[in-house]
Coordinates of C-alpha atoms and ligand atoms in Angstrom, one line a residue:
M984 CA 0.0 0.0 0.1
N985 CA 1.4 3.4 -0.9
D986 CA 2.4 5.6 1.8
P987 CA 0.4 9.0 1.2
A988 CA 3.5 11.0 2.0
R989 CA 5.2 9.5 -1.0
Y990 CA 2.8 11.1 -3.4
S991 CA 0.3 14.0 -3.6
I992 CA -2.7 14.4 -6.0
H993 CA -3.4 17.9 -7.2
A994 CA -6.9 18.6 -8.7
L995 CA -7.8 21.3 -11.3
E996 CA -11.3 21.9 -12.3
L997 CA -11.3 22.8 -16.0
G998 CA -13.6 23.5 -18.9
P999 CA -17.4 24.0 -19.3
M1000 CA -18.2 20.5 -18.1
E1001 CA -16.5 20.9 -14.6
N1002 CA -14.0 18.3 -15.5
F1003 CA -11.4 17.3 -12.8
V1004 CA -7.9 17.0 -14.1
Y1005 CA -5.6 15.4 -11.7
L1006 CA -1.8 15.5 -11.4
I1007 CA -0.3 12.6 -9.4
H1008 CA 3.0 13.6 -8.2
D1009 CA 5.6 11.0 -7.1
H1010 CA 7.8 12.7 -4.6
A1011 CA 10.8 10.5 -4.8
S1012 CA 11.4 10.5 -8.6
G1013 CA 9.8 13.9 -9.4
R1014 CA 7.7 12.1 -11.9
A1015 CA 4.0 12.9 -12.4
A1016 CA 1.1 11.5 -14.2
V1017 CA -1.9 13.5 -15.5
V1018 CA -5.2 12.0 -15.5
D1019 CA -7.5 12.8 -18.3
P1020 CA -5.8 16.0 -19.8
A1021 CA -8.4 18.3 -21.2
W1022 CA -9.6 21.8 -21.9
D1023 CA -6.9 24.0 -20.5
V1024 CA -3.5 22.3 -20.8
P1025 CA -1.5 25.4 -20.1
A1026 CA -3.1 25.3 -16.6
V1027 CA -1.9 21.8 -16.2
L1028 CA 1.6 22.6 -17.5
R1029 CA 1.8 25.7 -15.1
L1030 CA 0.8 23.3 -12.2
A1031 CA 3.6 20.9 -13.2
R1032 CA 6.1 23.5 -13.4
D1033 CA 5.1 25.1 -10.1
K1034 CA 5.5 21.7 -8.4
G1035 CA 8.7 21.1 -10.2
V1036 CA 7.6 17.8 -11.6
R1037 CA 8.0 16.1 -15.0
I1038 CA 5.0 14.7 -16.7
T1039 CA 6.0 11.2 -17.7
D1040 CA 2.5 9.5 -18.0
I1041 CA -1.0 10.3 -19.1
L1042 CA -3.7 8.1 -17.5
L1043 CA -7.0 7.9 -19.3
T1044 CA -10.1 6.9 -17.5
H1045 CA -11.9 6.8 -20.7
S1046 CA -12.1 8.1 -24.2
H1047 CA -14.8 10.7 -24.2
H1048 CA -13.9 14.0 -25.7
D1049 CA -14.2 16.0 -22.5
H1050 CA -11.5 13.8 -20.9
I1051 CA -9.0 13.6 -23.8
N1052 CA -9.0 16.7 -25.7
G1053 CA -5.7 18.0 -24.2
I1054 CA -3.6 14.8 -24.9
E1055 CA -1.6 16.2 -27.9
E1056 CA -1.0 19.5 -26.1
V1057 CA 0.6 17.5 -23.2
L1058 CA 2.7 15.4 -25.6
A1059 CA 4.0 18.5 -27.3
A1060 CA 5.4 19.5 -24.0
Y1061 CA 6.4 16.3 -22.4
D1062 CA 7.4 12.9 -23.9
A1063 CA 4.8 11.0 -21.9
Q1064 CA 3.4 7.5 -22.1
V1065 CA -0.3 7.3 -22.7
H1066 CA -2.2 4.5 -20.6
L1067 CA -5.6 3.2 -21.1
L1068 CA -7.4 -0.2 -21.1
K1069 CA -7.4 -2.5 -24.2
A1070 CA -11.2 -2.6 -24.2
E1071 CA -11.4 1.2 -24.2
A1072 CA -8.8 1.5 -27.1
R1073 CA -10.9 -1.1 -29.0
F1074 CA -14.0 0.9 -28.4
W1075 CA -12.4 4.3 -29.2
G1076 CA -10.7 3.1 -32.3
Q1077 CA -9.3 6.3 -33.4
Y1078 CA -6.2 7.1 -31.3
R1079 CA -3.1 6.5 -33.5
D1080 CA -0.2 6.9 -31.2
L1081 CA 1.2 3.9 -29.3
P1082 CA -0.3 3.8 -25.8
T1083 CA 0.3 1.3 -23.2
L1084 CA -2.8 -1.0 -23.1
H1085 CA -3.8 -2.5 -19.8
H1086 CA -6.1 -5.2 -18.6
G1087 CA -7.8 -4.7 -15.2
G1088 CA -5.4 -5.6 -12.3
D1089 CA -2.3 -4.2 -13.9
V1090 CA -0.1 -1.8 -11.8
I1091 CA 1.6 1.3 -13.2
E1092 CA 4.8 2.2 -11.4
L1093 CA 5.0 6.0 -11.2
G1094 CA 8.6 6.2 -9.4
E1095 CA 7.8 4.9 -6.0
T1096 CA 4.0 5.3 -6.3
A1097 CA 2.1 2.2 -7.5
V1098 CA -1.1 3.0 -9.4
R1099 CA -3.5 0.0 -9.8
V1100 CA -5.6 0.0 -12.9
L1101 CA -9.2 -1.2 -12.4
H1102 CA -11.5 -2.1 -15.3
T1103 CA -14.9 -0.7 -14.4
P1104 CA -17.1 -0.9 -17.4
G1105 CA -20.6 0.7 -17.4
H1106 CA -20.1 4.3 -18.7
T1107 CA -17.9 3.0 -21.6
P1108 CA -16.8 -0.6 -22.2
G1109 CA -13.3 0.1 -21.1
S1110 CA -13.7 2.7 -18.5
A1111 CA -10.8 2.6 -15.9
C1112 CA -10.5 3.7 -12.2
Y1113 CA -7.0 4.4 -10.9
H1114 CA -6.4 3.1 -7.3
L1115 CA -3.5 4.3 -5.3
G1116 CA -2.8 4.4 -1.5
G1117 CA -6.3 5.0 -0.4
K1118 CA -7.5 7.1 -3.2
L1119 CA -9.7 6.1 -6.2
V1120 CA -9.6 8.3 -9.3
A1121 CA -12.9 7.4 -10.8
G1122 CA -13.4 9.1 -14.0
D1123 CA -17.0 9.0 -14.9
T1124 CA -17.7 5.6 -13.2
L1125 CA -18.5 7.1 -9.7
F1126 CA -19.2 10.7 -8.9
V1127 CA -19.7 12.2 -5.5
F1128 CA -23.4 11.1 -4.8
G1129 CA -23.8 10.1 -8.5
C1130 CA -22.5 7.9 -11.2
G1131 CA -21.8 8.1 -15.0
R1132 CA -24.6 7.9 -17.5
C1133 CA -25.1 4.7 -19.3
D1134 CA -27.2 5.7 -22.2
L1135 CA -24.5 6.8 -24.5
R1136 CA -22.9 4.6 -27.2
G1137 CA -21.0 1.9 -25.3
G1138 CA -22.9 2.5 -22.0
D1139 CA -24.2 -0.5 -20.1
P1140 CA -26.2 -0.1 -17.0
E1141 CA -26.0 -3.7 -16.0
A1142 CA -22.2 -3.6 -16.2
M1143 CA -22.2 -0.4 -14.2
F1144 CA -24.3 -2.1 -11.4
H1145 CA -21.6 -4.8 -11.2
T1146 CA -18.8 -2.4 -11.3
L1147 CA -20.2 -0.3 -8.5
K1148 CA -21.0 -3.4 -6.4
R1149 CA -17.4 -4.4 -6.8
L1150 CA -16.0 -1.1 -5.9
K1151 CA -18.2 -1.0 -2.8
T1152 CA -17.4 -4.4 -1.6
E1153 CA -13.6 -4.7 -2.6
L1154 CA -12.2 -1.2 -1.7
P1155 CA -11.6 0.0 2.0
L1156 CA -14.4 2.2 3.1
D1157 CA -12.0 4.9 4.0
T1158 CA -10.9 5.2 0.3
V1159 CA -11.1 8.8 -0.9
L1160 CA -13.2 9.2 -4.0
L1161 CA -11.8 11.7 -6.6
P1162 CA -14.4 11.9 -9.5
G1163 CA -14.1 13.0 -13.0
H1164 CA -16.5 15.9 -12.7
N1165 CA -17.6 18.3 -10.1
Y1166 CA -21.2 17.5 -9.9
A1167 CA -21.8 17.5 -6.2
E1168 CA -21.8 20.0 -3.3
T1169 CA -18.3 18.7 -2.3
S1170 CA -15.5 17.9 -4.6
A1171 CA -14.3 14.7 -2.9
S1172 CA -15.8 12.2 -0.5
T1173 CA -15.1 8.8 1.0
L1174 CA -16.6 5.4 0.0
A1175 CA -18.1 5.1 3.4
E1176 CA -20.1 8.3 2.9
Q1177 CA -21.0 7.1 -0.6
T1178 CA -22.3 3.7 0.5
R1179 CA -24.7 5.6 2.8
G1180 CA -25.9 8.5 0.5
N1181 CA -25.1 7.7 -3.1
P1182 CA -28.4 6.4 -4.6
F1183 CA -26.5 4.2 -7.1
L1184 CA -24.7 2.4 -4.2
L1185 CA -27.9 1.6 -2.5
F1186 CA -29.4 -1.0 -4.8
D1187 CA -29.1 -4.7 -4.4
D1188 CA -31.1 -5.6 -7.4
V1189 CA -29.7 -5.2 -10.9
Q1190 CA -33.1 -4.7 -12.7
R1191 CA -34.2 -2.0 -10.2
F1192 CA -30.8 -0.2 -10.6
V1193 CA -31.1 -0.3 -14.4
R1194 CA -34.6 1.2 -14.2
Y1195 CA -33.4 4.0 -11.9
R1196 CA -30.3 4.8 -13.9
M1197 CA -32.0 4.7 -17.3
H1198 CA -35.4 6.1 -16.7
L1199 CA -35.9 7.6 -13.3
H1200 CA -32.8 9.3 -11.9
D1201 CA -32.6 12.4 -14.2
R1202 CA -36.4 13.2 -13.4
Y1203 CA -35.8 13.5 -9.7
R1204 CA -32.2 14.7 -9.3
D1205 CA -30.0 17.5 -10.6
A1206 CA -26.5 18.7 -10.0
P1207 CA -25.2 19.7 -7.5
F1208 CA -25.8 16.3 -6.1
G1209 CA -26.1 15.7 -2.4
P1210 CA -26.9 12.5 -0.3
V1211 CA -30.2 10.7 -0.6
T1212 CA -32.0 8.5 1.9
R1213 CA -33.2 5.0 1.2
D1214 CA -36.8 6.3 1.9
A1215 CA -36.5 9.0 -0.7
L1216 CA -35.1 6.6 -3.2
E1217 CA -38.0 4.2 -2.6
R1218 CA -40.4 7.0 -3.0
A1219 CA -38.8 7.9 -6.5
M1220 CA -39.0 4.2 -7.5
S1221 CA -42.6 4.0 -6.6
Q1222 CA -43.6 7.3 -8.3
G1223 CA -41.9 6.3 -11.3
K1224 CA -44.0 3.1 -11.8
Ligands
FE2_786 FE1 -17.7 10.4 -20.0

């Protein structure tokens, strides 16, 4: 397990869709990985310079435009290696550089910081979350009190149900969630807080989850998201019949 003192994660909120771009900084090596570079790359490069780090890696959570539109600009400034899951590369089908393709469970060594790649399908077929030392960089899989939509091309609400169930049961509850968008009242949270108040983590039944994600949620809730109770969720489910 990573010692948090060995690395820091800096967040930038950028662009018209409130994307979070994260810079993971490994203290020992001075290396950094930028997660989902997009929108305002000069701000990312300024941050890297201010912190005195060298961007050696680009980690993609998925291939949607709002998460990747700054890749080329980062590559113009740093000779960085791009990482994504093989399933996402196949889904994307357009990126012509030579990325490192991962399968779920791989570990990326960023100096002395180990970053575990989790395959978390649902929002897209090859969505990834990055887990390191008690933090989960979750892309559009899990938001603070929300989750990624599953109605776009490549979305799969049943896969999302199983992905979220896995995150909920397999990661420690004190894991800090760092989402891909700022859609909530707070910008970060813990899995403990999410298992209590994130509606998408309150379902035990896949069909009910699918109905809520695909048909009901957007009628009852709007950003900025806050916690919901089981009673409120049940009311939404029964009104939606
Ligand atoms: Fe997305």
